[in-house]
């Protein structure tokens, strides 16, 4: 790899030329990394719902042409000036949010909301100089959340890369760089259910199932899965769900159903849908006195959360979380070690695999609601 350091690399990338249109495999030029940047050879990437949401460009600023992708695993090809904690050959997971290690958030034991490198979905350029590192015939191709992993090579700020155990299989642990860690961390780091407790999980997609997995690992006695899609219930058993509710099956609000089932409410709830009704239900279904509800899903920009203040005064706690409260560089390597030590299963999240040339199939699977995670093999 050292032979390409400092040079422009020509490689294949899946370019989204316009909203909602199939990606096109193109030859792109990838510039060398600048100060505090790293160029990474991506070996495996997977498709997350966030990629699809911004590819569809519904309700947000469209930035095209663009290279999507943010769940991935790769190897450092070269590093820019000032990068000291990564070197060519290191195995890394890119992360859509970063850790500069200098700001007040990074220095706080309680926060992972880095001032410098917090997710920015509108920015399609590098923060160092406001320019892209991708181009085709001199025309800039924009970045996505600082990662752009649907490319054989990509340039990423050093603060958005977690150095991991080189023995960890990148085709498995790549899914830990976004959704799985978000859901798992929301439960184990934020909700913190005690052994024997009851937990409700709203939304049984990949993030919700990861939250259920966190409840299972924590020793919850009952894990109630809530979803409008009944076909997800059977799959959810693999992740520890013991009971299932479809809110459409009841004439009363689902929080009332849960309260009746659990003698007053669950000890913890984790909401992974972004639907405002589900968020309110998740909060109102926890037990007074000690119940904790954690919101993970991203709501519509005009949504409003409405509940009676007595629900708070009666000692219920409402929390939000971002990337499962994990600091990417400091904490993600230990999540990978949980997988290596068989404390965390990731294989059951991986339901499909396609070569890079068939990346649009991954989009089809997700749009149809088939499977959880599709691994895209860059070299096939």
Short mmCIF file of C-alpha atoms in Angstrom, two decimals, residues 85 98-103 106-107 114 117 329-330:
data_model
loop_
_atom_site.label_atom_id
_atom_site.label_comp_id
_atom_site.label_asym_id
_atom_site.label_seq_id
_atom_site.Cartn_x
_atom_site.Cartn_y
_atom_site.Cartn_z
CA UNK A 85 -2.32 7.07 16.36
CA UNK A 98 -16.29 11.40 15.65
CA UNK A 99 -14.15 11.96 18.71
CA UNK A 100 -11.61 14.78 18.52
CA UNK A 101 -10.53 14.10 22.16
CA UNK A 102 -10.10 17.87 22.72
CA UNK A 103 -13.57 19.45 23.07
CA UNK A 106 -14.92 14.47 24.35
CA UNK A 107 -13.40 15.32 27.74
CA UNK A 114 -18.04 15.78 19.79
CA UNK A 117 -16.93 15.82 14.41
CA UNK A 329 -12.33 5.89 19.15
CA UNK A 330 -12.29 5.13 22.87
#
